[in-house]
mmCIF file of C-alpha atoms in Angstrom:
data_model
loop_
_atom_site.group_PDB
_atom_site.id
_atom_site.type_symbol
_atom_site.label_atom_id
_atom_site.label_comp_id
_atom_site.label_asym_id
_atom_site.label_seq_id
_atom_site.Cartn_x
_atom_site.Cartn_y
_atom_site.Cartn_z
ATOM 1 C CA UNK Y 1 14.613 38.949 -72.769
ATOM 2 C CA UNK Y 2 16.323 39.796 -69.482
ATOM 3 C CA UNK Y 3 19.721 39.234 -71.037
ATOM 4 C CA UNK Y 4 19.011 42.017 -73.527
ATOM 5 C CA UNK Y 5 17.698 44.308 -70.802
ATOM 6 C CA UNK Y 6 20.713 43.877 -68.563
ATOM 7 C CA UNK Y 7 23.108 44.578 -71.426
ATOM 8 C CA UNK Y 8 21.047 47.601 -72.475
ATOM 9 C CA UNK Y 9 20.947 48.944 -68.944
ATOM 10 C CA UNK Y 10 24.710 48.969 -68.570
ATOM 11 C CA UNK Y 11 26.219 48.990 -72.037
ATOM 12 C CA UNK Y 12 25.138 52.208 -73.029
ATOM 13 C CA UNK Y 13 24.631 51.057 -66.804
ATOM 14 C CA UNK Y 14 18.112 67.712 -55.534
ATOM 15 C CA UNK Y 15 14.997 73.363 -53.845
ATOM 16 C CA UNK Y 16 13.820 73.260 -49.984
ATOM 17 C CA UNK Y 17 10.786 74.036 -47.910
ATOM 18 C CA UNK Y 18 9.668 71.409 -50.342
ATOM 19 C CA UNK Y 19 13.053 70.087 -51.362
ATOM 20 C CA UNK Y 20 13.427 70.030 -55.140
ATOM 21 C CA UNK Y 21 14.547 66.988 -57.025
ATOM 22 C CA UNK Y 22 17.801 68.440 -58.410
ATOM 23 C CA UNK Y 23 18.979 69.353 -54.918
ATOM 24 C CA UNK Y 24 17.950 65.906 -53.681
ATOM 25 C CA UNK Y 25 19.992 64.277 -56.456
ATOM 26 C CA UNK Y 26 23.067 66.383 -55.744
ATOM 27 C CA UNK Y 27 22.740 65.781 -52.019
ATOM 28 C CA UNK Y 28 22.398 62.037 -52.570
ATOM 29 C CA UNK Y 29 25.470 61.939 -54.810
ATOM 30 C CA UNK Y 30 27.607 64.113 -52.531
ATOM 31 C CA UNK Y 31 26.599 62.137 -49.444
ATOM 32 C CA UNK Y 32 26.917 58.629 -50.894
ATOM 33 C CA UNK Y 33 30.428 57.281 -51.212
ATOM 34 C CA UNK Y 34 28.870 53.813 -51.375
ATOM 35 C CA UNK Y 35 25.407 52.275 -51.299
ATOM 36 C CA UNK Y 36 23.562 49.001 -51.477
ATOM 37 C CA UNK Y 37 19.923 48.138 -52.129
ATOM 38 C CA UNK Y 38 17.513 45.529 -53.379
ATOM 39 C CA UNK Y 39 15.678 46.291 -56.603
ATOM 40 C CA UNK Y 40 12.795 45.161 -58.746
ATOM 41 C CA UNK Y 41 12.812 45.875 -62.473
ATOM 42 C CA UNK Y 42 9.942 46.040 -64.942
ATOM 43 C CA UNK Y 43 10.241 46.669 -68.669
ATOM 44 C CA UNK Y 44 7.230 48.072 -70.539
ATOM 45 C CA UNK Y 45 6.619 48.814 -74.209
ATOM 46 C CA UNK Y 46 5.483 52.182 -75.563
ATOM 47 C CA UNK Y 47 1.854 51.230 -74.842
ATOM 48 C CA UNK Y 48 2.551 50.439 -71.195
ATOM 49 C CA UNK Y 49 2.363 46.657 -71.648
ATOM 50 C CA UNK Y 50 4.698 44.709 -69.355
ATOM 51 C CA UNK Y 51 7.339 42.843 -71.340
ATOM 52 C CA UNK Y 52 9.409 41.367 -68.522
ATOM 53 C CA UNK Y 53 10.284 41.679 -64.860
ATOM 54 C CA UNK Y 54 13.351 40.899 -62.767
ATOM 55 C CA UNK Y 55 14.775 41.387 -59.293
ATOM 56 C CA UNK Y 56 18.134 41.487 -57.577
ATOM 57 C CA UNK Y 57 20.612 43.523 -55.564
ATOM 58 C CA UNK Y 58 22.937 46.403 -56.368
ATOM 59 C CA UNK Y 59 26.002 47.865 -54.674
ATOM 60 C CA UNK Y 60 28.406 50.619 -55.633
ATOM 61 C CA UNK Y 61 31.494 52.421 -54.407
ATOM 62 C CA UNK Y 62 32.184 55.690 -56.148
ATOM 63 C CA UNK Y 63 33.799 56.375 -58.455
ATOM 64 C CA UNK Y 64 33.438 53.607 -60.984
ATOM 65 C CA UNK Y 65 32.911 50.443 -58.946
ATOM 66 C CA UNK Y 66 29.574 48.652 -58.883
ATOM 67 C CA UNK Y 67 27.975 45.239 -58.680
ATOM 68 C CA UNK Y 68 24.444 44.386 -59.851
ATOM 69 C CA UNK Y 69 23.213 40.825 -59.350
ATOM 70 C CA UNK Y 70 20.057 39.709 -61.152
ATOM 71 C CA UNK Y 71 18.693 36.806 -59.142
ATOM 72 C CA UNK Y 72 15.554 36.046 -61.145
ATOM 73 C CA UNK Y 73 14.296 35.011 -63.614
ATOM 74 C CA UNK Y 74 17.855 34.578 -64.979
ATOM 75 C CA UNK Y 75 20.992 34.809 -62.891
ATOM 76 C CA UNK Y 76 23.458 37.440 -64.065
ATOM 77 C CA UNK Y 77 26.321 39.289 -62.408
ATOM 78 C CA UNK Y 78 27.412 42.738 -63.612
ATOM 79 C CA UNK Y 79 30.614 44.197 -62.184
ATOM 80 C CA UNK Y 80 32.496 47.445 -62.738
ATOM 81 C CA UNK Y 81 35.966 47.198 -61.214
ATOM 82 C CA UNK Y 82 37.077 50.767 -61.946
ATOM 83 C CA UNK Y 83 38.768 49.816 -65.208
ATOM 84 C CA UNK Y 84 36.634 47.143 -66.845
ATOM 85 C CA UNK Y 85 32.951 46.224 -67.127
ATOM 86 C CA UNK Y 86 32.053 42.546 -66.710
ATOM 87 C CA UNK Y 87 28.740 40.863 -67.531
ATOM 88 C CA UNK Y 88 28.434 37.199 -66.547
ATOM 89 C CA UNK Y 89 25.426 35.201 -67.716
ATOM 90 C CA UNK Y 90 25.332 32.182 -65.428
ATOM 91 C CA UNK Y 91 22.959 30.055 -67.552
ATOM 92 C CA UNK Y 92 24.996 30.602 -70.711
ATOM 93 C CA UNK Y 93 28.319 30.440 -68.824
ATOM 94 C CA UNK Y 94 29.351 33.454 -70.877
ATOM 95 C CA UNK Y 95 31.307 36.558 -69.877
ATOM 96 C CA UNK Y 96 31.326 39.853 -71.776
ATOM 97 C CA UNK Y 97 34.102 42.292 -70.892
ATOM 98 C CA UNK Y 98 34.642 45.884 -72.056
ATOM 99 C CA UNK Y 99 36.649 48.897 -71.037
ATOM 100 C CA UNK Y 100 34.610 50.640 -68.363
ATOM 101 C CA UNK Y 101 34.521 54.063 -70.043
ATOM 102 C CA UNK Y 102 33.304 52.574 -73.311
ATOM 103 C CA UNK Y 103 30.681 50.433 -71.585
ATOM 104 C CA UNK Y 104 29.204 53.189 -69.453
ATOM 105 C CA UNK Y 105 29.115 56.467 -71.345
ATOM 106 C CA UNK Y 106 26.033 58.419 -70.244
ATOM 107 C CA UNK Y 107 24.350 55.419 -68.674
ATOM 108 C CA UNK Y 108 22.477 54.869 -65.405
ATOM 109 C CA UNK Y 109 25.496 53.081 -63.951
ATOM 110 C CA UNK Y 110 27.691 56.085 -64.787
ATOM 111 C CA UNK Y 111 25.176 58.377 -63.135
ATOM 112 C CA UNK Y 112 24.994 56.415 -59.873
ATOM 113 C CA UNK Y 113 28.571 55.162 -59.586
ATOM 114 C CA UNK Y 114 30.325 58.064 -61.300
ATOM 115 C CA UNK Y 115 31.935 61.136 -59.794
ATOM 116 C CA UNK Y 116 30.070 64.233 -58.598
ATOM 117 C CA UNK Y 117 30.264 66.020 -61.957
ATOM 118 C CA UNK Y 118 26.769 64.938 -62.986
ATOM 119 C CA UNK Y 119 26.027 67.993 -65.084
ATOM 120 C CA UNK Y 120 28.995 67.352 -67.377
ATOM 121 C CA UNK Y 121 27.227 64.280 -68.778
ATOM 122 C CA UNK Y 122 23.557 65.026 -68.095
ATOM 123 C CA UNK Y 123 21.203 67.957 -68.465
ATOM 124 C CA UNK Y 124 19.099 68.102 -65.290
ATOM 125 C CA UNK Y 125 15.492 69.278 -64.938
ATOM 126 C CA UNK Y 126 13.175 69.316 -61.921
ATOM 127 C CA UNK Y 127 9.920 67.682 -63.041
ATOM 128 C CA UNK Y 128 8.022 67.923 -59.733
ATOM 129 C CA UNK Y 129 6.327 65.539 -57.357
ATOM 130 C CA UNK Y 130 4.435 62.499 -58.595
ATOM 131 C CA UNK Y 131 3.118 59.571 -56.563
ATOM 132 C CA UNK Y 132 4.854 60.886 -53.445
ATOM 133 C CA UNK Y 133 8.312 61.129 -55.010
ATOM 134 C CA UNK Y 134 10.296 64.170 -56.175
ATOM 135 C CA UNK Y 135 11.525 63.500 -59.709
ATOM 136 C CA UNK Y 136 14.521 64.823 -61.615
ATOM 137 C CA UNK Y 137 14.972 64.306 -65.340
ATOM 138 C CA UNK Y 138 18.518 63.525 -66.471
ATOM 139 C CA UNK Y 139 19.016 63.783 -70.212
ATOM 140 C CA UNK Y 140 22.339 62.421 -71.554
ATOM 141 C CA UNK Y 141 24.375 65.038 -73.424
ATOM 142 C CA UNK Y 142 26.150 62.379 -75.444
ATOM 143 C CA UNK Y 143 24.396 60.909 -78.457
ATOM 144 C CA UNK Y 144 26.253 57.637 -77.964
ATOM 145 C CA UNK Y 145 23.659 56.151 -75.645
ATOM 146 C CA UNK Y 146 20.511 54.095 -76.060
ATOM 147 C CA UNK Y 147 18.627 56.210 -73.534
ATOM 148 C CA UNK Y 148 16.699 59.362 -74.363
ATOM 149 C CA UNK Y 149 16.044 60.278 -70.750
ATOM 150 C CA UNK Y 150 16.514 58.928 -67.218
ATOM 151 C CA UNK Y 151 14.141 59.866 -64.388
ATOM 152 C CA UNK Y 152 15.161 59.560 -60.739
ATOM 153 C CA UNK Y 153 12.616 59.641 -57.898
ATOM 154 C CA UNK Y 154 13.501 60.610 -54.318
ATOM 155 C CA UNK Y 155 11.375 60.085 -51.214
ATOM 156 C CA UNK Y 156 10.791 62.618 -48.419
ATOM 157 C CA UNK Y 157 13.967 61.467 -46.654
ATOM 158 C CA UNK Y 158 15.977 62.264 -49.781
ATOM 159 C CA UNK Y 159 16.704 58.619 -50.551
ATOM 160 C CA UNK Y 160 16.704 57.252 -54.087
ATOM 161 C CA UNK Y 161 13.495 55.238 -54.430
ATOM 162 C CA UNK Y 162 13.063 54.732 -58.180
ATOM 163 C CA UNK Y 163 14.566 55.165 -61.638
ATOM 164 C CA UNK Y 164 12.848 55.160 -65.019
ATOM 165 C CA UNK Y 165 14.936 54.622 -68.134
ATOM 166 C CA UNK Y 166 13.342 55.582 -71.445
ATOM 167 C CA UNK Y 167 15.114 54.242 -74.517
ATOM 168 C CA UNK Y 168 15.095 55.179 -78.180
ATOM 169 C CA UNK Y 169 12.499 52.518 -78.994
ATOM 170 C CA UNK Y 170 9.820 53.823 -76.640
ATOM 171 C CA UNK Y 171 10.471 51.178 -73.984
ATOM 172 C CA UNK Y 172 10.558 52.125 -70.293
ATOM 173 C CA UNK Y 173 12.611 50.239 -67.707
ATOM 174 C CA UNK Y 174 11.328 50.965 -64.191
ATOM 175 C CA UNK Y 175 13.562 50.229 -61.205
ATOM 176 C CA UNK Y 176 12.237 50.353 -57.625
ATOM 177 C CA UNK Y 177 14.747 50.305 -54.792
ATOM 178 C CA UNK Y 178 14.169 48.999 -51.256
ATOM 179 C CA UNK Y 179 16.287 48.580 -48.110
ATOM 180 C CA UNK Y 180 18.737 51.160 -49.438
ATOM 181 C CA UNK Y 181 21.736 51.770 -47.193
ATOM 182 C CA UNK Y 182 24.144 54.620 -47.747
ATOM 183 C CA UNK Y 183 27.863 54.377 -47.045
ATOM 184 C CA UNK Y 184 27.992 50.758 -45.897
ATOM 185 C CA UNK Y 185 31.372 49.094 -45.603
ATOM 186 C CA UNK Y 186 31.656 46.915 -48.709
ATOM 187 C CA UNK Y 187 34.367 44.327 -49.233
ATOM 188 C CA UNK Y 188 36.749 45.200 -52.107
ATOM 189 C CA UNK Y 189 36.329 41.688 -53.471
ATOM 190 C CA UNK Y 190 32.741 42.458 -54.459
ATOM 191 C CA UNK Y 191 34.089 44.666 -57.235
ATOM 192 C CA UNK Y 192 36.608 42.220 -58.643
ATOM 193 C CA UNK Y 193 35.602 39.635 -61.202
ATOM 194 C CA UNK Y 194 37.478 36.537 -62.346
ATOM 195 C CA UNK Y 195 35.807 34.591 -65.174
ATOM 196 C CA UNK Y 196 34.741 31.125 -64.013
ATOM 197 C CA UNK Y 197 36.769 28.256 -65.371
ATOM 198 C CA UNK Y 198 35.350 27.081 -68.679
ATOM 199 C CA UNK Y 199 33.301 30.226 -69.349
ATOM 200 C CA UNK Y 200 33.350 31.769 -72.820
ATOM 201 C CA UNK Y 201 34.884 35.250 -72.597
ATOM 202 C CA UNK Y 202 33.905 37.786 -75.246
ATOM 203 C CA UNK Y 203 35.216 41.310 -75.739
ATOM 204 C CA UNK Y 204 38.314 43.277 -74.769
#
């Protein structure tokens, strides 16, 4: 199940006094040339039943470079090198590669690791404070995506704490971020991928 979720995630992948969510989002994007965090991921069906869970780490350097590593229950590595998108399933020893633009579109990865022109690809709406987080709704303008809406939650410090991805089938993928660091120095090699010897390579 996780294999499908990881592919789905990437193939489609902030007002003050009380600071509003749209301004928090814009401030986060403008102030984050790079970032890294740990994450937990839960997928739920339209009735709120948990279908699967996963955990790992994510890193990005904007624009267009990112690395998501799913450490459990299945090990996967997802890399955007600025030109191509790579998905490596360790258990299957299989690599899927696509052109980055085609793989991302109006996806969560494009939103986080893209340029600052968020509103060219997403319609933004402030949806208020829930559970201690300020939420912004990002609705993809393109129809060529599997997501109907993406929600981003920011804490009182203006840091990205959560994302909710709602797809066309009524499923919700909930990501919670921890130990987020903005603008760390990240080695360029993190965003290069060379298929392991013997791996099946599918795609472009």
